[in-house]
Tab-separated table of C-alpha atoms in Angstrom:
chain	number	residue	atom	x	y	z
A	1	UNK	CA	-39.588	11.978	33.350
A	2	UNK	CA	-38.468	8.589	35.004
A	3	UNK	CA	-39.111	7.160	31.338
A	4	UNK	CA	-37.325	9.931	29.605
A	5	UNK	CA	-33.953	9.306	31.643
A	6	UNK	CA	-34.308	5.000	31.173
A	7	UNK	CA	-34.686	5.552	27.164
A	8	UNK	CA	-31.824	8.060	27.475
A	9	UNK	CA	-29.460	5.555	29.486
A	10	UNK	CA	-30.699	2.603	27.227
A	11	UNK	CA	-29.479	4.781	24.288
A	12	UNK	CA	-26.175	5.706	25.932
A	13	UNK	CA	-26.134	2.004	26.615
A	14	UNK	CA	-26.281	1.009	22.591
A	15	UNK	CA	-23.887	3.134	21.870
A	16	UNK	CA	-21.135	2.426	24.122
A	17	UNK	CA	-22.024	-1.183	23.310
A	18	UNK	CA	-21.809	-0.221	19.805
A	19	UNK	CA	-18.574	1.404	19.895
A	20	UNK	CA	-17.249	-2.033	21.380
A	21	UNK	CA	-18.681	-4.404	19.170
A	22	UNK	CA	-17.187	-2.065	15.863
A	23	UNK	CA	-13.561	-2.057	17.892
A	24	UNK	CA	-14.220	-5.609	17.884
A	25	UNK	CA	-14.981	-7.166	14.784
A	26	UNK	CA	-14.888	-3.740	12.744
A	27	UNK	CA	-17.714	-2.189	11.529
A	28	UNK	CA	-19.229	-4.623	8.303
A	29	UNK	CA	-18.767	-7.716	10.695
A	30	UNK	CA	-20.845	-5.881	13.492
A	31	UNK	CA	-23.847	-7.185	14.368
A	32	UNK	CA	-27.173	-6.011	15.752
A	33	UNK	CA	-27.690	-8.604	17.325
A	34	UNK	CA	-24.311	-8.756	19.261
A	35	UNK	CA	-24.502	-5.072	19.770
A	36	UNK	CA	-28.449	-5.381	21.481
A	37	UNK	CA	-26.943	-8.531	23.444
A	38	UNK	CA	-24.058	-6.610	25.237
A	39	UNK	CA	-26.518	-3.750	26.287
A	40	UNK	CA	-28.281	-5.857	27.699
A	41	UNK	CA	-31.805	-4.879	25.557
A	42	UNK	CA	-33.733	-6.118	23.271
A	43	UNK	CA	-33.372	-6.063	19.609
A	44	UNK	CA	-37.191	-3.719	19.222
A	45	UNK	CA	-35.213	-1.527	21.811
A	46	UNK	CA	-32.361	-1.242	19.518
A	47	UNK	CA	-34.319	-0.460	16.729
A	48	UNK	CA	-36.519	1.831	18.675
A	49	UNK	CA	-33.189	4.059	18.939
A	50	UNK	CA	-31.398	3.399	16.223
A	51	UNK	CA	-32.932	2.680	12.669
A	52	UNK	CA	-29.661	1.046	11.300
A	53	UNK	CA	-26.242	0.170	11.700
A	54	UNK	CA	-24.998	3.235	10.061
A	55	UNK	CA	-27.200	5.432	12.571
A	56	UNK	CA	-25.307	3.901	15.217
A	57	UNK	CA	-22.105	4.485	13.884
A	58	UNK	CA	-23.325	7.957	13.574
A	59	UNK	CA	-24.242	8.062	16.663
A	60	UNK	CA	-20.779	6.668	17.981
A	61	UNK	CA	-19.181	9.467	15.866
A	62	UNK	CA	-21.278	12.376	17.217
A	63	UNK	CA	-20.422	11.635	20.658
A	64	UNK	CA	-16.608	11.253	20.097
A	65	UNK	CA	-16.912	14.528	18.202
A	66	UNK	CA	-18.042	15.897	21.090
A	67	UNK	CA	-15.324	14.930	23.413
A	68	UNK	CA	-12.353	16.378	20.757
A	69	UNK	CA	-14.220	19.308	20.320
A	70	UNK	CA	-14.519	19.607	24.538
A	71	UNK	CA	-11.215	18.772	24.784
A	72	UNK	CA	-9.571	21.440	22.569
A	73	UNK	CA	-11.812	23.887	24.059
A	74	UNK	CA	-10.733	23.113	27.334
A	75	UNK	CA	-7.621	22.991	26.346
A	76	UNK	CA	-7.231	26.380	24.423
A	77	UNK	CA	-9.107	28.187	27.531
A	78	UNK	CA	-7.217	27.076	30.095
A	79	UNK	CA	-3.308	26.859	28.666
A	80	UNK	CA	-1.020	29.901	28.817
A	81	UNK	CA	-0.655	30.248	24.954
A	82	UNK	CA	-1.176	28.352	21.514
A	83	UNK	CA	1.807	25.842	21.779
A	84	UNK	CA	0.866	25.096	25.253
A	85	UNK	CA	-2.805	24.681	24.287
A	86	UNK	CA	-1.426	21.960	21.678
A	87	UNK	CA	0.466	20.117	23.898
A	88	UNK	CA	-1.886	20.101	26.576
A	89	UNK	CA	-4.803	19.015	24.195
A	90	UNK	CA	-2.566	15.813	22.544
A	91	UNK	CA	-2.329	15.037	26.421
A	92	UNK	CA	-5.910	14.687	27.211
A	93	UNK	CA	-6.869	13.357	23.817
A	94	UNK	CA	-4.468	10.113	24.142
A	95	UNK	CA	-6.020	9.972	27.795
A	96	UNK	CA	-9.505	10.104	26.682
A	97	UNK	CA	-8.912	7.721	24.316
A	98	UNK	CA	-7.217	5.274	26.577
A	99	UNK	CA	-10.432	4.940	28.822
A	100	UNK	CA	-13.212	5.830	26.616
A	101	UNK	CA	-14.207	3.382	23.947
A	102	UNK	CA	-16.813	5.419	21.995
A	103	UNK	CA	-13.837	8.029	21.118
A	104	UNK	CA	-11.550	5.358	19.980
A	105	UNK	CA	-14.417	3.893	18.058
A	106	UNK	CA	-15.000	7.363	16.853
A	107	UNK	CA	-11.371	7.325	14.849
A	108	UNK	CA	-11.443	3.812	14.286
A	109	UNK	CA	-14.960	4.313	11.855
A	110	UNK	CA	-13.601	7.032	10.234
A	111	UNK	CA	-10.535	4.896	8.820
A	112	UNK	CA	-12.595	1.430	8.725
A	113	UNK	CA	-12.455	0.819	4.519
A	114	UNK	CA	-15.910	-1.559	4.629
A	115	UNK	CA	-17.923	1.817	5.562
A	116	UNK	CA	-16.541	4.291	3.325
A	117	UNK	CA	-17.663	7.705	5.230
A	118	UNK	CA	-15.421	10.293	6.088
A	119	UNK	CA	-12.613	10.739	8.486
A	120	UNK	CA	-14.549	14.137	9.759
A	121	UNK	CA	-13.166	13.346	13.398
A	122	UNK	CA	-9.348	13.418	12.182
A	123	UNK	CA	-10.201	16.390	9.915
A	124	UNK	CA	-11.825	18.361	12.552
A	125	UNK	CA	-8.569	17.338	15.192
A	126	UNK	CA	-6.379	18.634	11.445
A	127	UNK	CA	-8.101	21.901	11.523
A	128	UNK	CA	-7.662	22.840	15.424
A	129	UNK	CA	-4.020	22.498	15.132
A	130	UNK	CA	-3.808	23.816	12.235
A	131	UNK	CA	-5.319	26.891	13.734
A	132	UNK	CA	-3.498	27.042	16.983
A	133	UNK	CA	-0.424	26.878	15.017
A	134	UNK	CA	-1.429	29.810	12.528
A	135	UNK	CA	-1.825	31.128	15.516
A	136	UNK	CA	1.394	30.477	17.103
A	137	UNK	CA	2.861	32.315	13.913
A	138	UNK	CA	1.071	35.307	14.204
A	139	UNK	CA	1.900	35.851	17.802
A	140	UNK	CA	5.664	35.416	16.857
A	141	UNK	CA	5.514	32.151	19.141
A	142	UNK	CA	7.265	29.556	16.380
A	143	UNK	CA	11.245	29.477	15.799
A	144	UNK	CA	12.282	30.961	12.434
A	145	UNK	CA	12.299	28.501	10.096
A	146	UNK	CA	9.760	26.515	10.926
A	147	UNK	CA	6.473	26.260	8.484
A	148	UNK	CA	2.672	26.146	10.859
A	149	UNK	CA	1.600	23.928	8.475
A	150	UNK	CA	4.664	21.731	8.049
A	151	UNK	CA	4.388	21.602	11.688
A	152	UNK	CA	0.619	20.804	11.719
A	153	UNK	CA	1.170	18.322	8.729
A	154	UNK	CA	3.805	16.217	11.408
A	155	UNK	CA	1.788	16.677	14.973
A	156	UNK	CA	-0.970	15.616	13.048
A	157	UNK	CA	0.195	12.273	11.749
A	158	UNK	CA	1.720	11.611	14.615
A	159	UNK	CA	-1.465	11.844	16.682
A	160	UNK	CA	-2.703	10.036	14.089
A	161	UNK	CA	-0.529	7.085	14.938
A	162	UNK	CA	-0.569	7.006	18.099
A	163	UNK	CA	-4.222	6.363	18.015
A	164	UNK	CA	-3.921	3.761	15.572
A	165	UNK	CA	-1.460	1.963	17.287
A	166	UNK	CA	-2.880	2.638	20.594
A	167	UNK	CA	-5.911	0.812	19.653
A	168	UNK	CA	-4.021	-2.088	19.266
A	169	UNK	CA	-1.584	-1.139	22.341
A	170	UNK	CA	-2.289	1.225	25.219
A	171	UNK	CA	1.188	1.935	25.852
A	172	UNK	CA	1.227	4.023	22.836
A	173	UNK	CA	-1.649	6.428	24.326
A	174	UNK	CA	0.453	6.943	27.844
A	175	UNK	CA	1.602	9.310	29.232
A	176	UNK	CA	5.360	9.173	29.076
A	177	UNK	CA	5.210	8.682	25.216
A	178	UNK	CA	3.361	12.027	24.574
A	179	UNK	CA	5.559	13.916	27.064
A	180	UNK	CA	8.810	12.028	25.107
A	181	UNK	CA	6.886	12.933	21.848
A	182	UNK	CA	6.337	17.109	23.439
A	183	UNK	CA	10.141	16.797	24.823
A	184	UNK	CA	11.243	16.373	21.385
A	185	UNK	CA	9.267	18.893	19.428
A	186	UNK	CA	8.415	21.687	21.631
A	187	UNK	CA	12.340	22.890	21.684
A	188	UNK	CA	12.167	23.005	18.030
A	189	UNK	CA	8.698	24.878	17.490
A	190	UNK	CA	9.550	27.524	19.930
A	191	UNK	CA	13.071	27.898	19.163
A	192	UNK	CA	15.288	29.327	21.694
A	193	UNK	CA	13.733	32.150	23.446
A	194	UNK	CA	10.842	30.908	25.655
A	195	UNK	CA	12.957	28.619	27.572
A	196	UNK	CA	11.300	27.168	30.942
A	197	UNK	CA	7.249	28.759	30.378
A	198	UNK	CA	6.631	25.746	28.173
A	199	UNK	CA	6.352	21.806	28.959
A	200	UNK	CA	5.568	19.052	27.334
A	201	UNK	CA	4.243	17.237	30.293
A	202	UNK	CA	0.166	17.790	30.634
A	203	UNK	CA	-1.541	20.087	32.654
A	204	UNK	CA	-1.153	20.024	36.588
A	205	UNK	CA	-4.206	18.478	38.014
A	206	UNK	CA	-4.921	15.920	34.950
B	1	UNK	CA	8.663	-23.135	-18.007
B	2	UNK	CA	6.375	-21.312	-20.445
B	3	UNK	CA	3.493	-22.881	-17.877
B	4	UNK	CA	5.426	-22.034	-14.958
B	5	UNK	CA	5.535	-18.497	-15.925
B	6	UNK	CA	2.272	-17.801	-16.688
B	7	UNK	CA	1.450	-19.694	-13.334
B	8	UNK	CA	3.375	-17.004	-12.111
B	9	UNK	CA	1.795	-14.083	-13.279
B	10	UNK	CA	-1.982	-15.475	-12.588
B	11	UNK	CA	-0.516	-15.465	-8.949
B	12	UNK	CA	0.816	-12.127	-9.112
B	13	UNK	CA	-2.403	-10.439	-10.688
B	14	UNK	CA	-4.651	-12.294	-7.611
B	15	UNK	CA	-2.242	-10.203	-5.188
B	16	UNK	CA	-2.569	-6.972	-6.447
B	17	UNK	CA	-6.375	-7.608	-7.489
B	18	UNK	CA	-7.077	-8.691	-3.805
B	19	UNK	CA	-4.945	-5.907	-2.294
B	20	UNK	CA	-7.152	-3.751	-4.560
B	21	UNK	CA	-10.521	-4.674	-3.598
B	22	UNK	CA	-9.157	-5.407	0.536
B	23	UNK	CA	-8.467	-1.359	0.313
B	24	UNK	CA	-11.822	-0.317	-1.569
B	25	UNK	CA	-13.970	-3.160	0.390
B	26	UNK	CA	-12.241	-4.112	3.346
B	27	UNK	CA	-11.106	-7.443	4.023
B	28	UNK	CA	-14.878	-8.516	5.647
B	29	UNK	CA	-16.775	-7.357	2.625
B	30	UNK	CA	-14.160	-8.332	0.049
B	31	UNK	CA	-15.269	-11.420	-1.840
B	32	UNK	CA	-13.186	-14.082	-3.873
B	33	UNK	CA	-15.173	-13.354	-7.141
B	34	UNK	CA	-14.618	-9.962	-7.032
B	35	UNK	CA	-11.066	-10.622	-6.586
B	36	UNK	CA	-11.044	-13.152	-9.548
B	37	UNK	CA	-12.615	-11.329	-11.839
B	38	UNK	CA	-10.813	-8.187	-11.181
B	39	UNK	CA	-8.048	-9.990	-11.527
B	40	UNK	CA	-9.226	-11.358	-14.979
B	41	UNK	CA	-9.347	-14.613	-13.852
B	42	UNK	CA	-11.657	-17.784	-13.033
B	43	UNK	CA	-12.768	-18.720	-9.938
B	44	UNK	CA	-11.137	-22.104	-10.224
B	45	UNK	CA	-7.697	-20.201	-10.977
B	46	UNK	CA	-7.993	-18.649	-7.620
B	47	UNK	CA	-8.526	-21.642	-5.462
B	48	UNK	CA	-5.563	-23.258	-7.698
B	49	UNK	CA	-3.523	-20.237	-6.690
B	50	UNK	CA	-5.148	-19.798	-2.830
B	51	UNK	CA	-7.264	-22.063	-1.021
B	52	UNK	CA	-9.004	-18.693	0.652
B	53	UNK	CA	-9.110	-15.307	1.510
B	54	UNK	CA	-6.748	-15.269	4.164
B	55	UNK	CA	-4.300	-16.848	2.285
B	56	UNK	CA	-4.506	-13.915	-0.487
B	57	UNK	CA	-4.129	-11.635	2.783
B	58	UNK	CA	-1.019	-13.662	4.056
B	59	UNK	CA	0.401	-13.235	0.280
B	60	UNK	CA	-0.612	-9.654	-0.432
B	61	UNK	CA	1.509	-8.922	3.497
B	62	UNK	CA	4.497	-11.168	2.677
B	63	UNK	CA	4.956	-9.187	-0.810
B	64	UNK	CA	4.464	-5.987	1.727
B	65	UNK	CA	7.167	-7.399	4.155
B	66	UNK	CA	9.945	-7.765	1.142
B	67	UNK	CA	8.983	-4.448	-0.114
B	68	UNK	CA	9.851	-2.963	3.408
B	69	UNK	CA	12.645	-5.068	4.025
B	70	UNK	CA	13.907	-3.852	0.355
B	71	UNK	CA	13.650	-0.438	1.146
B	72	UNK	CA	15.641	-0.523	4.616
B	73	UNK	CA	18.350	-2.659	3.338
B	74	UNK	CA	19.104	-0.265	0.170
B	75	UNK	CA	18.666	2.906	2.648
B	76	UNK	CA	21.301	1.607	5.075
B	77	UNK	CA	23.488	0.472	2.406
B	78	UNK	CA	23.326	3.416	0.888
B	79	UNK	CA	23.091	6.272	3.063
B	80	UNK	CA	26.331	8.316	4.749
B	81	UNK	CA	25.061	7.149	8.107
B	82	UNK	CA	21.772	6.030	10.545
B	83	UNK	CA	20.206	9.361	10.535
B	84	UNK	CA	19.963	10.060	6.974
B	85	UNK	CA	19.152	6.298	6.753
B	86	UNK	CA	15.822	6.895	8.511
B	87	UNK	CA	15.291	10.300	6.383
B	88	UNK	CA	15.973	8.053	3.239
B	89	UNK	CA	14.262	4.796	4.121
B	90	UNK	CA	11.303	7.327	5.273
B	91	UNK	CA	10.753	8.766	2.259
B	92	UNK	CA	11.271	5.692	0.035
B	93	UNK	CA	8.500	4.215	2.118
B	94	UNK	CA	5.812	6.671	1.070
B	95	UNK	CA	6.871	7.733	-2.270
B	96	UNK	CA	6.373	3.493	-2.304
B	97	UNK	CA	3.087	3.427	-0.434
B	98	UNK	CA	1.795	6.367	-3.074
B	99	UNK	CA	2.473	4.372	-6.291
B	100	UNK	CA	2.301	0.358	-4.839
B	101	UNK	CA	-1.161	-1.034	-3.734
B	102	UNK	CA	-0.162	-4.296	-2.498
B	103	UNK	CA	2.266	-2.637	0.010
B	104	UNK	CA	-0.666	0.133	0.801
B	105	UNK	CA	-2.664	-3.431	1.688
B	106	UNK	CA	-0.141	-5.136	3.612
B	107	UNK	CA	-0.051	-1.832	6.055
B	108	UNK	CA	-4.056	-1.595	5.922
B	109	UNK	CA	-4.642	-5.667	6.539
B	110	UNK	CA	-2.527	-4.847	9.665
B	111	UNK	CA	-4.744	-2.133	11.306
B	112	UNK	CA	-8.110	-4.093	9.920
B	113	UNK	CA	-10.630	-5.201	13.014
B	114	UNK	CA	-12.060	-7.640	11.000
B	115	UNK	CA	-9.154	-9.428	10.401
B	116	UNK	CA	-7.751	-9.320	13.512
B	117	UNK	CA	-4.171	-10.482	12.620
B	118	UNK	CA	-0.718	-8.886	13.674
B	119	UNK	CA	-0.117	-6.156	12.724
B	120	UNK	CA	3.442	-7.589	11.588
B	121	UNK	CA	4.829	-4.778	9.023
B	122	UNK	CA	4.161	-2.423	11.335
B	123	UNK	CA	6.568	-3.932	14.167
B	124	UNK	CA	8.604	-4.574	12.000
B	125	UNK	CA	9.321	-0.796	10.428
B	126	UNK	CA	9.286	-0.176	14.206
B	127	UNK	CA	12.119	-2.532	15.388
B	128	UNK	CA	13.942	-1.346	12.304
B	129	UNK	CA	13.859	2.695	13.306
B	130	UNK	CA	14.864	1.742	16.470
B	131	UNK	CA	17.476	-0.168	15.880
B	132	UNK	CA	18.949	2.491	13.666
B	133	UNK	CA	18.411	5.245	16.391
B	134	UNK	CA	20.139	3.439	18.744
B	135	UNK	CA	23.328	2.787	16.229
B	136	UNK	CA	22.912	6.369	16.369
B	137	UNK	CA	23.542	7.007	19.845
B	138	UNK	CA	25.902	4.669	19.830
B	139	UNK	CA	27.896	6.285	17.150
B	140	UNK	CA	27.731	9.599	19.056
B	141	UNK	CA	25.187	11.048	16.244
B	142	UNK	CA	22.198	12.071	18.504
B	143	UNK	CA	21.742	15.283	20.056
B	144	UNK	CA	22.163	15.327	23.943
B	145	UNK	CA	18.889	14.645	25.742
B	146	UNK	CA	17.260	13.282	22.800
B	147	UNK	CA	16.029	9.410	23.967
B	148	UNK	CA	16.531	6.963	21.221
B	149	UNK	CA	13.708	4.591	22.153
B	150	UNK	CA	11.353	7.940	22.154
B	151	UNK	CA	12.672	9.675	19.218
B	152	UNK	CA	11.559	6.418	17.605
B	153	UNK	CA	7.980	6.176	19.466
B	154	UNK	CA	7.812	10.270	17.426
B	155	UNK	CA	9.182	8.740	14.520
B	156	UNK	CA	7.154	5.307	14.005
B	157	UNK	CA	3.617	7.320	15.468
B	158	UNK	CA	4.589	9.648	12.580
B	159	UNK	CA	5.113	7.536	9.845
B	160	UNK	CA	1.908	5.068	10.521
B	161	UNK	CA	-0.242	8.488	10.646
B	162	UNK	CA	1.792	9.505	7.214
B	163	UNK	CA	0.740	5.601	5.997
B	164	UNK	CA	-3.172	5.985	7.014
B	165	UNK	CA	-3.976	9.441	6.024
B	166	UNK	CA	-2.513	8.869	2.894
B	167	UNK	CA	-3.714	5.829	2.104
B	168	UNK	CA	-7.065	8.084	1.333
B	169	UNK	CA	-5.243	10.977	0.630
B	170	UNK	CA	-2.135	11.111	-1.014
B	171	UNK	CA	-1.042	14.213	-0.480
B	172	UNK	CA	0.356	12.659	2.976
B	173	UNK	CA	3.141	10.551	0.770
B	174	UNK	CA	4.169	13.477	-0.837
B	175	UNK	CA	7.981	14.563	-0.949
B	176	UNK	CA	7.214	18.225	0.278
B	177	UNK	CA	5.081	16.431	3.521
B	178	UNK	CA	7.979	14.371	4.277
B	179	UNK	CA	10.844	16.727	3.672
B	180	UNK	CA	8.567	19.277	6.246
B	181	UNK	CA	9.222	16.290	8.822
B	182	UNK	CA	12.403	15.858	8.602
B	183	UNK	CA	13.246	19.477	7.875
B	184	UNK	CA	11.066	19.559	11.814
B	185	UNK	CA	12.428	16.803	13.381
B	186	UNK	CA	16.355	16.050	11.530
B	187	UNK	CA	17.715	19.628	13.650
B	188	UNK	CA	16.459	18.490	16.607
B	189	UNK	CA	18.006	14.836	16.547
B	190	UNK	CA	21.290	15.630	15.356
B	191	UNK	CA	21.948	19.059	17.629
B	192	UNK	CA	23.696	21.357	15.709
B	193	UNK	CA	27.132	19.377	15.284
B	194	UNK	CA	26.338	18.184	11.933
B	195	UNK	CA	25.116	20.837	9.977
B	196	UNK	CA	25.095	20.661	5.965
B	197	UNK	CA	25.623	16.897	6.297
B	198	UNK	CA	22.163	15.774	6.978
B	199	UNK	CA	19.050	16.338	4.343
B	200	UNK	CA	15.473	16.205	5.137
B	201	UNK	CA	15.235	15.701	1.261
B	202	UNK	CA	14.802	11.918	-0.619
B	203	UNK	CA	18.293	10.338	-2.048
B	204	UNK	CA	19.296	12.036	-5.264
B	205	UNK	CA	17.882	9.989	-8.124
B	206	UNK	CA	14.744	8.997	-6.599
């Protein structure tokens, strides 16, 4: 049991140490070496876990799945309504990625040309709000006028770049951007009549 | 001057072969014979041309940097004002991304870990949007409550995502994905004291 939960932390270890050295020096400059050094184990421990490189950055990409896919379900559950949901959901996915390096390493991989692979992180973010705005529509919740998936096709890029350029610049994952970003759009999605039930600012409590 | 020109051209095919094999390889993995012999060149040509593979980098981003500087100056100059400016510059900048590899590069080289590097076209498509926004205000064009410096954070976050997604898709440069943007976004900026004037749609002629 005691040795189950130490090869279960050393794991958790190479991978957050793996998601730093990719952020680093991207993901065909990566090393094992550098990767066993800043977990602190050894390089048979690495390989004990991880057969590769690419199971690593599998790895990495699992685990950030994870976190979108808890974060939209959190989000969906607990906000008053689809538009809601999506604002609240940008919110904690900007935080997340501001203070967890495996997520950001997550999108990184999935738009890093030297490993090919597939963006299945952005798709899978491209689908939810894709849905929730489908949604939206069907529950009469969007402004005449306005397309779901014109309206997915913009939130999307522009989640997009803010993680791209917040991986560069945390200022671009904060906060007051993503409210600014919500203060701008929200009017327009919901059109006049639901004035004062929605906000672009996250949930209370976050 | 028959030389000269041919010098010329041996340069310019070593841009757009390395901006080629930078986006398919990445600019870690991308090697100097691949470039020269995509290029249809010899090895020595190259290293008469560039002494190494940053070099080709700086190159294939300068020829980026005039491409977006082109494409600002002729939207300003041509445009009835900053707002349809930014609609026009927008979608000159993808319809440009979709058909021109060497700018696609430039943007890519700036957002590559392994290269480290500014991300220098990026800031600068950033100070340009922002500086236009701001004429905006200034010029009484912006709708009241709308924040220039965060309608551009939307904007730029929105045009990077357009940039990345589509540099493996290209549906994302497309003139009906960009016209949904502005068609979103241009109502919501300008308030409803300029209606008719303003087109989510490309210049005529483009």
């Amino acid at each position: 049991m005691v040795k189950q939960a130490r090869a279960a932390r050393t794991r958790e270890s190479l991978i957050r140490a793996a998601a730093e050295v990719f952020a680093q020096d991207g993901f065909a400059l990566a090393s094992l070496a550098a990767i066993s050094k800043r977990a602190g184990v050894s390089n048979g421990a690495l390989h004990f876990h991880f057969e590769s490189k690419s199971a690593l950055a599998r790895a990495v990409e699992e685990q950030a799945m994870e976190a979108v896919r808890r974060i939209t379900e959190q989000a969906a559950a607990r906000a008053g309504g689809p538009l809601q949901a999506l604002v609240e959901a940008t919110h904690a996915l900007m935080t997340e990625l501001s203070g967890n390096g495996v997520l950001r390493a997550g999108f990184a991989l999935g738009g890093d040309a030297s490993r090919g692979g597939g963006a299945a992180l952005r798709r899978e973010w491209q689908r939810w709000v894709e849905d929730v705005l489908r949604q939206a529509r069907r529950e009469g919740l969007l402004a005449e006028g306005v397309s779901p998936d014109g309206a997915a096709s913009a939130i999307v890029a522009a989640t997009v770049g803010f993680e791209v350029l917040g991986s560069t610049d945390r200022k671009w994952l904060s906060e007051q951007v993503i409210t600014q970003f919500w203060g701008l759009l929200l009017p327009r999605l919901a059109g006049g009549g639901q004035p004062g039930e929605l906000r672009p600012t996250p949930a209370a409590g976050e």
